[in-house]
Amino acid sequence: MFVDGREIKALGLFKKNITPEWEDKANAEGCQLDAHKCLSADALNIHWENLILGLIGETVDENDNICGFRLVNQNKKGKANCKFEIWLRRKDTETANKIKSNVIEALAEGNSRVKASFKIVEEDFQQNLR
């Protein structure tokens, strides 16, 4: 992704006073949900918008388990590849699975505007215990 001639490697949204690093005490005992996907620019925008709205509106995370979210540009050799990272406070599989389901539901809001090959589904997310 390029903006004003500068390459953007990642975009993120984290809760107030939480930095996007594992050394931050809010993240230190946590894990992340990752999804890797090749997306069109339009699909990427729709997914980003729906996930941010879900996080801000607290429909994705009802119990303050999410510390933040990052979208990482992993383009290699001309292929558009993105990595979605959802940073969680704890390494709890049950909580991670609930959040994963909520994220997929939030992303589905824009699915009518996204081609089938660019849709993100639950199987795309994996729990990464770091």
Coordinates of N, CA and C in Angstrom, one line a residue:
M1 N 0.8 -1.2 0.0 CA 0.0 0.0 0.0 C 0.9 1.2 0.0
F2 N 0.5 2.2 -0.8 CA 1.3 3.4 -0.9 C 0.3 4.6 -0.7
V3 N 0.8 5.5 0.1 CA 0.1 6.8 0.4 C 1.1 7.9 0.2
D4 N 0.8 8.8 -0.7 CA 1.7 10.0 -1.0 C 3.1 9.5 -1.2
G5 N 3.2 8.4 -2.0 CA 4.6 7.9 -2.3 C 5.3 7.1 -1.2
R6 N 4.7 7.0 -0.1 CA 5.3 6.2 1.0 C 4.6 4.9 1.2
E7 N 5.4 3.9 1.4 CA 4.8 2.5 1.6 C 4.4 2.4 3.0
I8 N 3.1 1.9 3.1 CA 2.5 1.6 4.4 C 2.7 0.1 4.7
K9 N 3.4 -0.3 5.7 CA 3.5 -1.7 6.0 C 2.4 -2.3 6.9
A10 N 1.8 -1.4 7.7 CA 0.8 -1.9 8.7 C -0.1 -0.7 9.1
L11 N -1.3 -1.0 9.3 CA -2.3 -0.1 9.9 C -2.8 -0.8 11.2
G12 N -3.0 0.0 12.2 CA -3.5 -0.6 13.5 C -4.4 0.3 14.3
L13 N -5.2 -0.3 15.1 CA -6.1 0.4 16.0 C -6.0 -0.4 17.3
F14 N -5.4 0.3 18.4 CA -5.3 -0.3 19.7 C -6.1 0.6 20.7
K15 N -6.5 -0.1 21.8 CA -7.2 0.7 22.8 C -6.2 1.7 23.5
K16 N -6.8 2.7 24.1 CA -6.1 3.8 24.7 C -5.1 3.2 25.7
N17 N -3.8 3.8 25.6 CA -2.7 3.4 26.5 C -2.2 2.0 26.2
I18 N -2.5 1.3 25.1 CA -2.0 0.0 24.8 C -1.2 0.2 23.5
T19 N 0.1 -0.2 23.5 CA 0.9 0.0 22.3 C 1.0 -1.4 21.6
P20 N 1.2 -1.4 20.3 CA 1.2 -2.6 19.5 C 2.6 -3.3 19.6
E21 N 2.9 -3.8 20.8 CA 4.1 -4.5 21.1 C 3.8 -5.5 22.2
W22 N 4.4 -6.7 22.1 CA 4.1 -7.8 23.1 C 4.6 -7.4 24.5
E23 N 5.6 -6.5 24.6 CA 6.1 -6.1 25.8 C 5.2 -5.2 26.7
D24 N 4.2 -4.6 26.0 CA 3.1 -3.9 26.7 C 2.4 -4.8 27.7
K25 N 2.3 -4.4 29.0 CA 1.7 -5.3 30.0 C 0.3 -5.8 29.6
A26 N -0.5 -5.0 28.8 CA -1.8 -5.5 28.4 C -1.7 -6.7 27.5
N27 N -0.6 -6.7 26.7 CA -0.5 -7.8 25.7 C 0.4 -9.0 26.2
A28 N 1.2 -8.8 27.2 CA 2.2 -9.7 27.6 C 1.8 -11.1 27.8
E29 N 0.5 -11.3 28.3 CA 0.0 -12.7 28.6 C -0.9 -13.2 27.5
G30 N -0.9 -12.4 26.4 CA -1.9 -12.7 25.4 C -1.5 -13.5 24.2
C31 N -2.3 -13.5 23.2 CA -2.1 -14.2 22.0 C -2.7 -13.4 20.9
Q32 N -2.6 -13.9 19.6 CA -3.3 -13.2 18.6 C -4.0 -14.2 17.6
L33 N -5.0 -13.7 17.0 CA -5.7 -14.4 15.9 C -5.2 -13.9 14.6
D34 N -4.7 -14.7 13.7 CA -4.2 -14.3 12.4 C -5.0 -14.9 11.3
A35 N -5.1 -14.1 10.3 CA -5.7 -14.6 9.0 C -4.9 -14.0 7.9
H36 N -4.4 -14.8 7.0 CA -3.7 -14.4 5.8 C -4.6 -14.5 4.6
K37 N -4.6 -13.5 3.8 CA -5.6 -13.6 2.7 C -5.1 -12.6 1.6
C38 N -5.2 -13.1 0.3 CA -5.0 -12.2 -0.8 C -6.3 -11.5 -1.1
L39 N -6.3 -10.2 -1.1 CA -7.5 -9.4 -1.2 C -7.4 -8.3 -2.2
S40 N -8.5 -8.0 -2.9 CA -8.5 -6.8 -3.7 C -8.5 -5.6 -2.9
A41 N -8.2 -4.4 -3.4 CA -8.2 -3.2 -2.6 C -9.6 -2.9 -2.1
D42 N -10.7 -3.2 -2.9 CA -12.0 -2.9 -2.5 C -12.4 -3.9 -1.3
A43 N -12.1 -5.1 -1.4 CA -12.4 -6.1 -0.4 C -11.7 -5.7 0.9
L44 N -10.4 -5.3 0.8 CA -9.6 -4.9 1.9 C -10.3 -3.8 2.6
N45 N -10.7 -2.8 1.9 CA -11.4 -1.6 2.5 C -12.7 -2.0 3.2
I46 N -13.4 -2.9 2.6 CA -14.7 -3.3 3.2 C -14.5 -4.1 4.5
H47 N -13.5 -5.0 4.4 CA -13.2 -5.8 5.6 C -12.7 -4.9 6.8
W48 N -11.8 -4.0 6.4 CA -11.2 -3.1 7.4 C -12.3 -2.3 8.1
E49 N -13.1 -1.7 7.2 CA -14.2 -0.9 7.7 C -15.1 -1.6 8.7
N50 N -15.5 -2.8 8.3 CA -16.5 -3.6 9.1 C -15.8 -4.1 10.4
L51 N -14.6 -4.4 10.3 CA -13.9 -4.9 11.6 C -13.7 -3.7 12.5
I52 N -13.3 -2.5 12.0 CA -13.2 -1.4 12.9 C -14.5 -1.0 13.5
L53 N -15.6 -1.0 12.7 CA -16.9 -0.6 13.2 C -17.3 -1.7 14.3
G54 N -17.0 -2.9 14.1 CA -17.3 -4.0 15.1 C -16.6 -3.8 16.4
L55 N -15.3 -3.4 16.3 CA -14.5 -3.1 17.5 C -15.0 -1.9 18.2
I56 N -15.2 -0.8 17.5 CA -15.6 0.4 18.1 C -17.0 0.3 18.7
G57 N -17.9 -0.4 18.0 CA -19.3 -0.6 18.5 C -19.4 -1.7 19.5
E58 N -18.3 -2.4 19.9 CA -18.2 -3.4 20.9 C -19.1 -4.6 20.6
T59 N -19.4 -4.9 19.3 CA -20.1 -6.1 18.9 C -19.2 -7.3 18.7
V60 N -17.9 -7.0 18.5 CA -16.9 -8.1 18.3 C -16.4 -8.5 19.7
D61 N -16.2 -7.6 20.6 CA -15.5 -7.9 21.9 C -16.4 -7.4 23.0
E62 N -17.2 -8.2 23.6 CA -18.1 -7.8 24.7 C -17.4 -7.7 26.0
N63 N -16.3 -8.4 26.2 CA -15.7 -8.4 27.6 C -14.3 -7.9 27.7
D64 N -14.0 -6.9 26.8 CA -12.6 -6.3 26.9 C -11.5 -7.2 26.7
N65 N -11.6 -8.2 25.8 CA -10.5 -9.2 25.6 C -9.6 -8.8 24.5
I66 N -10.0 -7.9 23.6 CA -9.2 -7.5 22.5 C -8.4 -6.2 22.9
C67 N -7.1 -6.3 22.7 CA -6.2 -5.1 23.0 C -6.1 -4.2 21.7
G68 N -6.1 -4.9 20.6 CA -6.0 -4.1 19.3 C -6.1 -5.0 18.1
F69 N -5.9 -4.3 17.0 CA -6.0 -5.0 15.7 C -5.0 -4.4 14.7
R70 N -4.4 -5.2 13.9 CA -3.4 -4.7 12.9 C -3.7 -5.3 11.6
L71 N -3.5 -4.6 10.5 CA -3.6 -5.1 9.2 C -2.2 -4.9 8.6
V72 N -1.5 -6.0 8.3 CA -0.1 -6.0 7.9 C 0.0 -6.3 6.4
N73 N 0.7 -5.4 5.6 CA 0.9 -5.6 4.2 C 2.0 -6.6 4.0
Q74 N 1.7 -7.7 3.4 CA 2.8 -8.7 3.2 C 2.9 -9.0 1.7
N75 N 2.8 -8.0 0.9 CA 2.9 -8.1 -0.6 C 4.3 -8.6 -0.9
K76 N 4.3 -9.7 -1.7 CA 5.6 -10.2 -2.1 C 5.5 -10.6 -3.6
K77 N 6.5 -10.1 -4.4 CA 6.6 -10.5 -5.8 C 5.3 -10.1 -6.5
G78 N 4.8 -8.9 -6.2 CA 3.6 -8.4 -6.9 C 2.3 -9.0 -6.5
K79 N 2.3 -9.9 -5.5 CA 1.0 -10.5 -5.1 C 0.5 -9.8 -3.8
A80 N -0.8 -9.4 -3.9 CA -1.4 -8.7 -2.8 C -1.8 -9.7 -1.7
N81 N -1.1 -9.6 -0.6 CA -1.3 -10.5 0.5 C -1.4 -9.7 1.8
C82 N -2.4 -9.9 2.6 CA -2.6 -9.2 3.8 C -2.6 -10.1 5.0
K83 N -2.3 -9.6 6.1 CA -2.4 -10.4 7.4 C -3.2 -9.6 8.4
F84 N -4.3 -10.2 8.8 CA -5.1 -9.5 9.8 C -4.6 -10.1 11.2
E85 N -4.4 -9.2 12.1 CA -4.0 -9.7 13.5 C -4.9 -9.1 14.5
I86 N -5.5 -9.9 15.3 CA -6.3 -9.4 16.4 C -5.6 -9.8 17.7
W87 N -5.2 -8.9 18.5 CA -4.4 -9.1 19.7 C -5.3 -9.2 20.9
L88 N -5.2 -10.4 21.6 CA -6.0 -10.7 22.7 C -5.2 -10.6 24.1
R89 N -5.9 -10.3 25.1 CA -5.2 -10.1 26.4 C -4.7 -11.5 27.0
R90 N -5.5 -12.6 26.7 CA -5.1 -13.8 27.4 C -5.0 -15.0 26.3
K91 N -4.3 -16.0 26.7 CA -4.2 -17.2 25.8 C -5.3 -18.1 26.3
D92 N -6.5 -17.9 25.8 CA -7.7 -18.6 26.2 C -8.4 -19.1 24.9
T93 N -8.3 -20.3 24.6 CA -8.9 -20.8 23.3 C -10.4 -20.6 23.2
E94 N -11.1 -20.8 24.3 CA -12.6 -20.5 24.2 C -12.9 -19.1 23.9
T95 N -12.2 -18.2 24.6 CA -12.4 -16.7 24.3 C -12.0 -16.4 22.8
A96 N -10.9 -17.0 22.4 CA -10.4 -16.7 21.1 C -11.4 -17.2 20.0
N97 N -12.0 -18.4 20.3 CA -13.0 -18.9 19.3 C -14.2 -18.1 19.3
K98 N -14.7 -17.5 20.4 CA -15.8 -16.7 20.5 C -15.6 -15.4 19.7
I99 N -14.4 -14.8 19.9 CA -14.0 -13.6 19.2 C -13.9 -13.8 17.7
K100 N -13.3 -15.0 17.4 CA -13.2 -15.3 15.9 C -14.6 -15.4 15.3
S101 N -15.5 -16.0 15.9 CA -16.9 -16.1 15.4 C -17.5 -14.7 15.3
N102 N -17.3 -13.8 16.3 CA -17.8 -12.4 16.2 C -17.2 -11.6 15.1
V103 N -15.9 -11.8 14.9 CA -15.2 -11.1 13.8 C -15.7 -11.6 12.5
I104 N -15.9 -12.9 12.3 CA -16.5 -13.4 11.0 C -17.9 -12.8 10.8
E105 N -18.7 -12.7 11.8 CA -20.0 -12.1 11.7 C -19.9 -10.7 11.3
A106 N -19.0 -9.9 11.9 CA -18.8 -8.5 11.6 C -18.3 -8.3 10.1
L107 N -17.4 -9.2 9.7 CA -16.9 -9.1 8.3 C -18.0 -9.5 7.3
A108 N -18.9 -10.4 7.7 CA -20.0 -10.8 6.8 C -20.9 -9.7 6.4
E109 N -21.0 -8.6 7.3 CA -21.8 -7.5 7.0 C -21.6 -6.9 5.6
G110 N -20.4 -6.9 5.1 CA -20.1 -6.4 3.8 C -19.9 -7.4 2.7
N111 N -20.2 -8.7 3.0 CA -20.0 -9.8 2.1 C -20.7 -9.7 0.8
S112 N -21.9 -9.0 0.8 CA -22.6 -8.9 -0.5 C -21.8 -8.0 -1.5
R113 N -20.9 -7.2 -1.0 CA -20.1 -6.3 -1.8 C -18.7 -6.9 -2.1
V114 N -18.4 -8.1 -1.6 CA -17.1 -8.7 -1.8 C -17.2 -10.0 -2.6
K115 N -16.4 -10.2 -3.6 CA -16.4 -11.4 -4.4 C -16.1 -12.6 -3.5
A116 N -16.6 -13.8 -3.8 CA -16.4 -15.0 -3.0 C -15.0 -15.3 -2.7
S117 N -14.1 -15.1 -3.7 CA -12.7 -15.4 -3.5 C -12.0 -14.5 -2.5
F118 N -12.6 -13.3 -2.2 CA -12.0 -12.4 -1.3 C -12.6 -12.4 0.1
K119 N -13.6 -13.2 0.3 CA -14.3 -13.3 1.6 C -13.4 -13.9 2.6
I120 N -13.4 -13.4 3.9 CA -12.7 -14.0 4.9 C -13.6 -14.9 5.8
V121 N -13.3 -16.1 6.0 CA -14.1 -17.0 6.7 C -13.4 -17.5 8.0
E122 N -14.2 -18.2 8.8 CA -13.6 -18.6 10.1 C -12.4 -19.4 10.0
E123 N -12.3 -20.3 9.0 CA -11.2 -21.2 8.8 C -9.9 -20.5 8.4
D124 N -10.0 -19.2 8.0 CA -8.9 -18.4 7.6 C -8.1 -18.0 8.9
F125 N -8.8 -17.9 10.0 CA -8.2 -17.4 11.3 C -7.6 -18.6 12.1
Q126 N -6.3 -18.4 12.5 CA -5.7 -19.3 13.4 C -5.2 -18.6 14.7
Q127 N -5.2 -19.3 15.8 CA -4.8 -18.8 17.0 C -3.3 -18.9 17.1
N128 N -2.6 -17.8 17.3 CA -1.1 -17.8 17.4 C -0.7 -17.5 18.8
L129 N -0.2 -18.5 19.5 CA 0.2 -18.3 20.9 C 1.5 -17.6 21.1
R130 N 2.2 -17.2 20.1 CA 3.5 -16.6 20.1 C 4.5 -17.5 20.6

